[in-house]
Coordinates of N, CA and C in Angstrom, one line a residue:
X1 N 0.8 -1.2 0.0 CA 0.0 0.0 0.0 C 0.9 1.2 0.0
X2 N 0.4 2.3 -0.7 CA 1.2 3.5 -0.8 C 1.1 4.3 0.5
X3 N 2.2 4.9 0.9 CA 2.3 5.7 2.1 C 2.0 7.2 1.7
X4 N 1.0 7.8 2.3 CA 0.7 9.2 2.0 C 1.1 10.0 3.2
X5 N 1.8 11.1 3.0 CA 2.3 11.9 4.1 C 1.1 12.7 4.7
X6 N 1.1 12.6 6.1 CA 0.1 13.3 6.9 C 0.5 13.2 8.3
X7 N -0.1 14.0 9.1 CA 0.1 14.0 10.6 C -0.5 12.7 11.1
X8 N 0.1 12.2 12.2 CA -0.4 10.9 12.7 C -1.8 10.8 13.2
X9 N -2.4 11.9 13.7 CA -3.7 11.9 14.2 C -4.8 12.2 13.2
X10 N -4.5 12.3 11.9 CA -5.4 12.5 10.9 C -6.0 11.2 10.4
X11 N -7.4 11.1 10.3 CA -8.0 9.9 9.8 C -7.5 9.5 8.4
X12 N -7.4 8.2 8.2 CA -6.9 7.8 6.9 C -7.7 8.3 5.7
X13 N -9.1 8.2 5.9 CA -10.0 8.7 4.8 C -9.7 10.2 4.5
X14 N -9.4 11.0 5.5 CA -9.2 12.4 5.2 C -7.9 12.6 4.5
X15 N -6.9 11.8 4.8 CA -5.6 11.9 4.1 C -5.8 11.5 2.6
X16 N -6.5 10.4 2.3 CA -6.8 10.0 1.0 C -7.6 11.1 0.2
X17 N -8.6 11.6 0.9 CA -9.4 12.7 0.2 C -8.6 13.9 -0.1
X18 N -7.7 14.3 0.9 CA -6.9 15.5 0.6 C -5.9 15.3 -0.5
X19 N -5.4 14.1 -0.6 CA -4.4 13.8 -1.7 C -5.2 13.6 -3.0
X20 N -6.4 13.3 -3.0 CA -7.2 13.1 -4.2 C -7.5 14.4 -4.9
X21 N -7.7 15.5 -4.1 CA -8.1 16.8 -4.7 C -7.2 17.3 -5.8
X22 N -5.8 17.4 -5.6 CA -5.0 17.8 -6.7 C -5.1 16.9 -7.9
X23 N -5.3 15.6 -7.7 CA -5.4 14.7 -8.8 C -6.7 14.8 -9.6
X24 N -7.8 15.2 -8.9 CA -9.0 15.4 -9.7 C -9.1 16.7 -10.5
X25 N -8.2 17.6 -10.0 CA -8.1 18.9 -10.7 C -7.2 18.8 -11.9
X26 N -6.3 17.9 -11.9 CA -5.3 17.8 -12.9 C -5.8 17.5 -14.4
X27 N -6.8 16.6 -14.6 CA -7.2 16.4 -16.0 C -7.7 17.7 -16.7
X28 N -8.5 18.5 -16.0 CA -9.0 19.7 -16.6 C -7.8 20.7 -17.0
X29 N -6.8 20.7 -16.1 CA -5.6 21.5 -16.4 C -4.8 21.0 -17.6
X30 N -4.7 19.7 -17.7 CA -4.0 19.1 -18.8 C -4.8 19.5 -20.1
X31 N -6.1 19.4 -20.0 CA -7.0 19.7 -21.2 C -6.7 21.2 -21.6
X32 N -6.7 22.1 -20.7 CA -6.5 23.5 -21.0 C -5.2 23.8 -21.6
X33 N -4.1 23.1 -21.0 CA -2.8 23.3 -21.5 C -2.6 22.8 -22.9
X34 N -3.2 21.6 -23.1 CA -3.1 21.0 -24.5 C -3.8 21.9 -25.5
X35 N -5.0 22.4 -25.1 CA -5.7 23.3 -26.0 C -4.9 24.6 -26.3
X36 N -4.3 25.1 -25.2 CA -3.5 26.3 -25.4 C -2.4 26.1 -26.4
X37 N -1.8 24.9 -26.4 CA -0.6 24.7 -27.3 C -1.1 24.0 -28.6
X38 N -2.4 24.1 -28.9 CA -2.8 23.8 -30.3 C -3.4 22.4 -30.5
X39 N -3.6 21.6 -29.5 CA -4.1 20.3 -29.6 C -5.6 20.4 -30.1
X40 N -6.0 19.6 -31.1 CA -7.4 19.7 -31.6 C -8.5 19.2 -30.7
X41 N -8.6 19.8 -29.5 CA -9.6 19.4 -28.5 C -10.9 20.1 -28.7
X42 N -10.8 21.3 -29.3 CA -12.0 22.1 -29.5 C -11.7 23.1 -30.6
X43 N -12.7 23.8 -31.0 CA -12.5 24.9 -32.0 C -12.4 26.2 -31.1
X44 N -11.3 26.9 -31.3 CA -11.1 28.2 -30.6 C -11.3 29.3 -31.6
X45 N -12.2 30.2 -31.2 CA -12.5 31.3 -32.1 C -11.4 32.4 -32.2
X46 N -10.8 32.6 -31.0 CA -9.7 33.6 -30.9 C -8.5 33.1 -30.2
X47 N -7.6 32.3 -30.9 CA -6.5 31.7 -30.2 C -5.4 32.7 -29.9
X48 N -5.7 33.8 -29.4 CA -4.7 34.8 -29.1 C -3.9 34.6 -27.9
X49 N -2.9 35.4 -27.7 CA -2.0 35.4 -26.5 C -2.8 35.6 -25.2
X50 N -3.8 36.4 -25.2 CA -4.6 36.7 -24.0 C -5.3 35.4 -23.5
X51 N -6.0 34.7 -24.5 CA -6.7 33.5 -24.1 C -5.8 32.4 -23.6
X52 N -4.6 32.3 -24.3 CA -3.6 31.3 -23.8 C -3.1 31.6 -22.4
X53 N -2.8 32.9 -22.2 CA -2.3 33.3 -20.9 C -3.4 33.0 -19.8
X54 N -4.7 33.3 -20.1 CA -5.8 33.1 -19.2 C -5.9 31.6 -18.9
X55 N -5.8 30.7 -19.9 CA -5.9 29.3 -19.7 C -4.8 28.7 -18.9
X56 N -3.6 29.2 -19.2 CA -2.4 28.7 -18.4 C -2.5 29.3 -16.9
X57 N -2.9 30.5 -16.8 CA -3.0 31.1 -15.4 C -4.1 30.4 -14.6
X58 N -5.2 30.1 -15.3 CA -6.3 29.4 -14.6 C -5.9 28.0 -14.1
X59 N -5.1 27.3 -15.0 CA -4.6 26.0 -14.7 C -3.7 26.0 -13.4
X60 N -2.7 27.0 -13.4 CA -1.8 27.1 -12.3 C -2.6 27.5 -11.0
X61 N -3.5 28.4 -11.1 CA -4.3 28.8 -10.0 C -5.1 27.7 -9.4
X62 N -5.7 26.9 -10.3 CA -6.6 25.8 -9.8 C -5.7 24.8 -9.1
X63 N -4.5 24.4 -9.7 CA -3.7 23.4 -9.0 C -3.1 23.9 -7.7
X64 N -2.7 25.2 -7.6 CA -2.3 25.8 -6.4 C -3.3 25.7 -5.3
X65 N -4.6 26.1 -5.6 CA -5.7 26.0 -4.7 C -6.0 24.6 -4.3
X66 N -5.9 23.7 -5.2 CA -6.1 22.2 -4.9 C -5.0 21.7 -3.9
X67 N -3.8 22.1 -4.1 CA -2.7 21.7 -3.3 C -2.9 22.2 -1.8
X68 N -3.6 23.4 -1.7 CA -3.8 23.9 -0.3 C -4.6 22.9 0.5
X69 N -5.4 22.0 -0.1 CA -6.1 21.0 0.7 C -5.2 20.1 1.5
X70 N -4.0 19.9 1.0 CA -3.0 19.1 1.7 C -2.6 19.7 3.0
X71 N -2.7 21.0 3.1 CA -2.4 21.7 4.4 C -3.3 21.3 5.5
X72 N -4.5 20.8 5.2 CA -5.4 20.4 6.2 C -5.1 19.0 6.8
X73 N -4.1 18.3 6.3 CA -3.7 17.0 6.8 C -2.2 17.0 7.1
X74 N -1.5 18.0 6.8 CA 0.0 18.1 7.0 C 0.4 19.1 8.0
X75 N 1.6 19.1 8.4 CA 2.1 20.0 9.5 C 2.0 21.4 9.1
X76 N 2.2 21.8 7.9 CA 2.2 23.2 7.5 C 0.7 23.8 7.5
X77 N -0.2 22.9 7.8 CA -1.6 23.4 8.0 C -1.8 23.7 9.5
X78 N -0.9 23.4 10.4 CA -1.0 23.7 11.8 C 0.0 24.7 12.3
X79 N 1.2 24.7 11.6 CA 2.2 25.7 12.0 C 2.8 26.2 10.6
X80 N 2.8 27.6 10.5 CA 3.3 28.2 9.2 C 4.8 27.8 9.1
X81 N 5.2 27.4 7.8 CA 6.6 27.1 7.6 C 7.5 28.2 8.0
X82 N 8.7 27.9 8.5 CA 9.6 28.9 9.0 C 10.1 29.9 7.9
X83 N 10.0 29.4 6.6 CA 10.5 30.3 5.5 C 9.6 31.4 5.2
X84 N 8.4 31.4 5.7 CA 7.4 32.5 5.5 C 7.8 33.8 6.3
X85 N 7.9 34.9 5.7 CA 8.2 36.1 6.5 C 7.1 36.5 7.4
X86 N 7.4 36.9 8.6 CA 6.4 37.4 9.6 C 5.6 36.3 10.2
X87 N 5.2 35.3 9.5 CA 4.3 34.2 10.0 C 5.1 32.9 10.3
X88 N 6.3 32.8 9.8 CA 7.0 31.5 10.0 C 7.1 31.1 11.4
X89 N 6.7 29.8 11.7 CA 6.8 29.2 13.0 C 5.6 29.5 13.9
X90 N 4.7 30.4 13.5 CA 3.5 30.6 14.3 C 2.4 29.6 14.0
X91 N 1.6 29.3 15.0 CA 0.5 28.4 14.7 C -0.6 29.0 13.8
X92 N -1.1 28.1 12.9 CA -2.2 28.5 12.0 C -3.5 28.4 12.8
X93 N -4.3 29.4 12.8 CA -5.6 29.5 13.5 C -6.5 28.4 12.9
X94 N -7.0 27.5 13.7 CA -7.9 26.5 13.2 C -9.2 27.0 12.6
X95 N -9.8 28.0 13.3 CA -11.0 28.6 12.8 C -10.8 29.4 11.5
X96 N -9.7 30.1 11.4 CA -9.4 30.8 10.1 C -9.2 29.9 9.0
X97 N -8.4 28.8 9.2 CA -8.1 27.8 8.1 C -9.4 27.1 7.7
X98 N -10.3 26.8 8.7 CA -11.5 26.1 8.4 C -12.5 27.1 7.6
X99 N -12.5 28.4 8.1 CA -13.3 29.4 7.4 C -12.9 29.5 5.9
X100 N -11.5 29.6 5.7 CA -11.0 29.7 4.3 C -11.4 28.5 3.5
X101 N -11.2 27.3 4.1 CA -11.6 26.1 3.3 C -13.0 26.0 3.0
X102 N -13.9 26.3 4.0 CA -15.3 26.3 3.7 C -15.8 27.4 2.8
X103 N -15.1 28.5 2.8 CA -15.4 29.5 1.8 C -15.1 29.0 0.4
X104 N -14.0 28.3 0.3 CA -13.6 27.6 -1.0 C -14.7 26.6 -1.4
X105 N -15.2 25.9 -0.4 CA -16.3 24.9 -0.7 C -17.5 25.7 -1.3
X106 N -17.9 26.8 -0.6 CA -19.0 27.6 -1.1 C -18.8 28.1 -2.5
X107 N -17.6 28.6 -2.8 CA -17.3 29.1 -4.1 C -17.3 28.0 -5.2
X108 N -16.7 26.9 -4.9 CA -16.7 25.8 -5.8 C -18.1 25.3 -6.1
X109 N -18.9 25.2 -5.0 CA -20.3 24.7 -5.2 C -21.1 25.7 -6.1
X110 N -20.9 27.0 -5.8 CA -21.6 28.0 -6.6 C -21.2 27.9 -8.1
X111 N -19.9 27.8 -8.3 CA -19.4 27.6 -9.7 C -20.0 26.3 -10.4
X112 N -19.9 25.2 -9.6 CA -20.4 24.0 -10.2 C -21.9 24.1 -10.5
X113 N -22.7 24.7 -9.6 CA -24.1 24.8 -9.9 C -24.4 25.8 -11.1
X114 N -23.6 26.8 -11.2 CA -23.8 27.8 -12.3 C -23.5 27.1 -13.6
X115 N -22.3 26.4 -13.7 CA -22.0 25.8 -14.9 C -22.9 24.7 -15.3
X116 N -23.4 24.0 -14.3 CA -24.4 22.9 -14.6 C -25.7 23.6 -15.2
X117 N -26.1 24.7 -14.6 CA -27.3 25.4 -15.1 C -27.1 25.9 -16.5
X118 N -25.9 26.5 -16.7 CA -25.6 27.0 -18.1 C -25.6 25.9 -19.1
X119 N -25.0 24.8 -18.8 CA -25.0 23.7 -19.7 C -26.4 23.1 -19.9
X120 N -27.2 23.0 -18.9 CA -28.5 22.4 -19.0 C -29.4 23.3 -19.7
X121 N -29.3 24.6 -19.5 CA -30.2 25.6 -20.1 C -29.8 25.9 -21.5
X122 N -28.6 25.5 -21.9 CA -28.1 25.8 -23.2 C -27.7 27.3 -23.5
X123 N -27.4 28.0 -22.4 CA -27.0 29.4 -22.5 C -25.6 29.5 -23.1
X124 N -25.5 30.4 -24.0 CA -24.2 30.7 -24.6 C -23.7 29.7 -25.7
X125 N -24.6 28.8 -26.2 CA -24.2 27.9 -27.2 C -23.6 28.5 -28.5
X126 N -24.2 29.7 -28.8 CA -23.7 30.4 -30.0 C -22.7 31.4 -29.7
X127 N -22.3 31.6 -28.5 CA -21.4 32.7 -28.1 C -20.0 32.4 -28.6
X128 N -19.2 33.4 -28.8 CA -17.8 33.1 -29.2 C -17.0 32.5 -28.0
X129 N -16.0 31.8 -28.4 CA -15.1 31.2 -27.4 C -14.6 29.9 -27.8
X130 N -14.7 28.9 -27.0 CA -14.2 27.5 -27.3 C -15.4 26.6 -27.4
X131 N -15.3 25.8 -28.5 CA -16.5 24.9 -28.8 C -16.0 23.5 -29.1
X132 N -16.6 22.6 -28.4 CA -16.3 21.2 -28.7 C -17.2 20.8 -29.8
X133 N -16.7 20.2 -30.9 CA -17.5 19.9 -32.0 C -17.8 18.5 -32.3
X134 N -16.9 17.6 -32.2 CA -17.1 16.2 -32.4 C -17.5 15.4 -31.2
X135 N -18.0 14.2 -31.3 CA -18.4 13.4 -30.2 C -17.2 13.1 -29.4
X136 N -16.0 12.8 -30.0 CA -14.8 12.5 -29.3 C -14.4 13.7 -28.5
X137 N -14.4 14.9 -29.0 CA -14.0 16.1 -28.3 C -15.0 16.3 -27.1
X138 N -16.3 16.1 -27.3 CA -17.3 16.2 -26.2 C -17.0 15.2 -25.1
X139 N -16.7 14.0 -25.5 CA -16.5 12.9 -24.5 C -15.2 13.3 -23.7
X140 N -14.1 13.6 -24.4 CA -12.9 14.0 -23.8 C -13.0 15.2 -22.8
X141 N -13.8 16.2 -23.2 CA -14.1 17.3 -22.4 C -14.8 16.9 -21.1
X142 N -15.8 16.0 -21.2 CA -16.5 15.6 -20.0 C -15.6 14.7 -19.1
X143 N -14.8 13.9 -19.7 CA -13.9 13.0 -18.9 C -12.9 13.9 -18.1
X144 N -12.5 15.0 -18.7 CA -11.5 15.8 -18.1 C -12.1 16.8 -17.0
X145 N -13.4 17.2 -17.3 CA -14.0 18.2 -16.4 C -14.9 17.6 -15.4
X146 N -15.5 16.4 -15.6 CA -16.4 15.9 -14.6 C -15.8 15.6 -13.3
X147 N -14.6 15.2 -13.1 CA -14.0 15.0 -11.8 C -14.0 16.2 -10.9
X148 N -14.1 17.4 -11.5 CA -14.1 18.7 -10.7 C -15.4 18.7 -9.8
X149 N -16.4 18.0 -10.2 CA -17.6 18.0 -9.3 C -17.3 17.5 -7.9
X150 N -16.3 16.6 -7.8 CA -16.0 16.0 -6.5 C -15.1 17.0 -5.6
X151 N -14.6 18.1 -6.2 CA -13.7 18.9 -5.5 C -14.3 19.5 -4.2
X152 N -15.5 20.1 -4.4 CA -16.2 20.8 -3.2 C -16.5 19.7 -2.1
X153 N -17.1 18.6 -2.4 CA -17.4 17.7 -1.3 C -16.2 17.1 -0.6
X154 N -15.1 16.8 -1.4 CA -13.9 16.3 -0.8 C -13.3 17.4 0.1
X155 N -13.2 18.6 -0.4 CA -12.7 19.7 0.4 C -13.5 19.9 1.7
X156 N -14.8 19.9 1.6 CA -15.7 20.0 2.8 C -15.5 19.0 3.8
X157 N -15.3 17.7 3.4 CA -15.1 16.6 4.3 C -13.8 16.8 5.0
X158 N -12.7 17.1 4.3 CA -11.4 17.3 4.9 C -11.4 18.5 5.8
X159 N -12.1 19.6 5.4 CA -12.1 20.8 6.3 C -12.8 20.5 7.6
X160 N -13.9 19.8 7.5 CA -14.6 19.5 8.8 C -13.8 18.6 9.6
X161 N -13.1 17.6 9.0 CA -12.2 16.7 9.8 C -11.1 17.5 10.5
X162 N -10.5 18.5 9.7 CA -9.5 19.3 10.2 C -10.0 20.1 11.4
X163 N -11.2 20.7 11.3 CA -11.7 21.5 12.3 C -12.0 20.7 13.6
X164 N -12.6 19.6 13.4 CA -12.9 18.7 14.6 C -11.6 18.3 15.3
X165 N -10.6 17.9 14.5 CA -9.3 17.5 15.1 C -8.6 18.6 15.8
X166 N -8.6 19.8 15.2 CA -7.9 20.9 15.8 C -8.6 21.6 17.0
X167 N -9.9 21.7 16.9 CA -10.6 22.4 18.0 C -10.8 21.5 19.2
X168 N -11.0 20.2 19.0 CA -11.1 19.3 20.1 C -9.8 19.0 20.8
X169 N -8.7 19.2 20.1 CA -7.4 18.9 20.7 C -6.9 19.9 21.8

């Protein structure tokens, strides 16, 4: 069995869930990077530098935010790393970290619901942007983006476990 890094008092399921988050965000990022560099994944109306920079920036931001979930099961989620100016070595506030994580859950849930509504209602089908055209492109798009639906519930579960562990200790 693979050894996942975490604090000793963290439940195994929370460790697995926290490590799963960056992995479920990865396929959508790979899809965006491939699209940016010209892979025929969809039709792009304006493949300019601005759209490419946006897609790469969004990919980096999403992965960085996903990696923050690991802080809820590792030491740097309880004590700021020493290399951070002003905060290094100080304890992380359990309520603040929980609030930040649950705010992320709220934002992710709102985005997921909005995009599900937009897709279901067919809003913006004729609008400019990126369009998947073939059945293969559509299937690949869904395979890459559907895992993102699990991000909010996994983050919520890990955040609640973090809060229970830190506040009761």
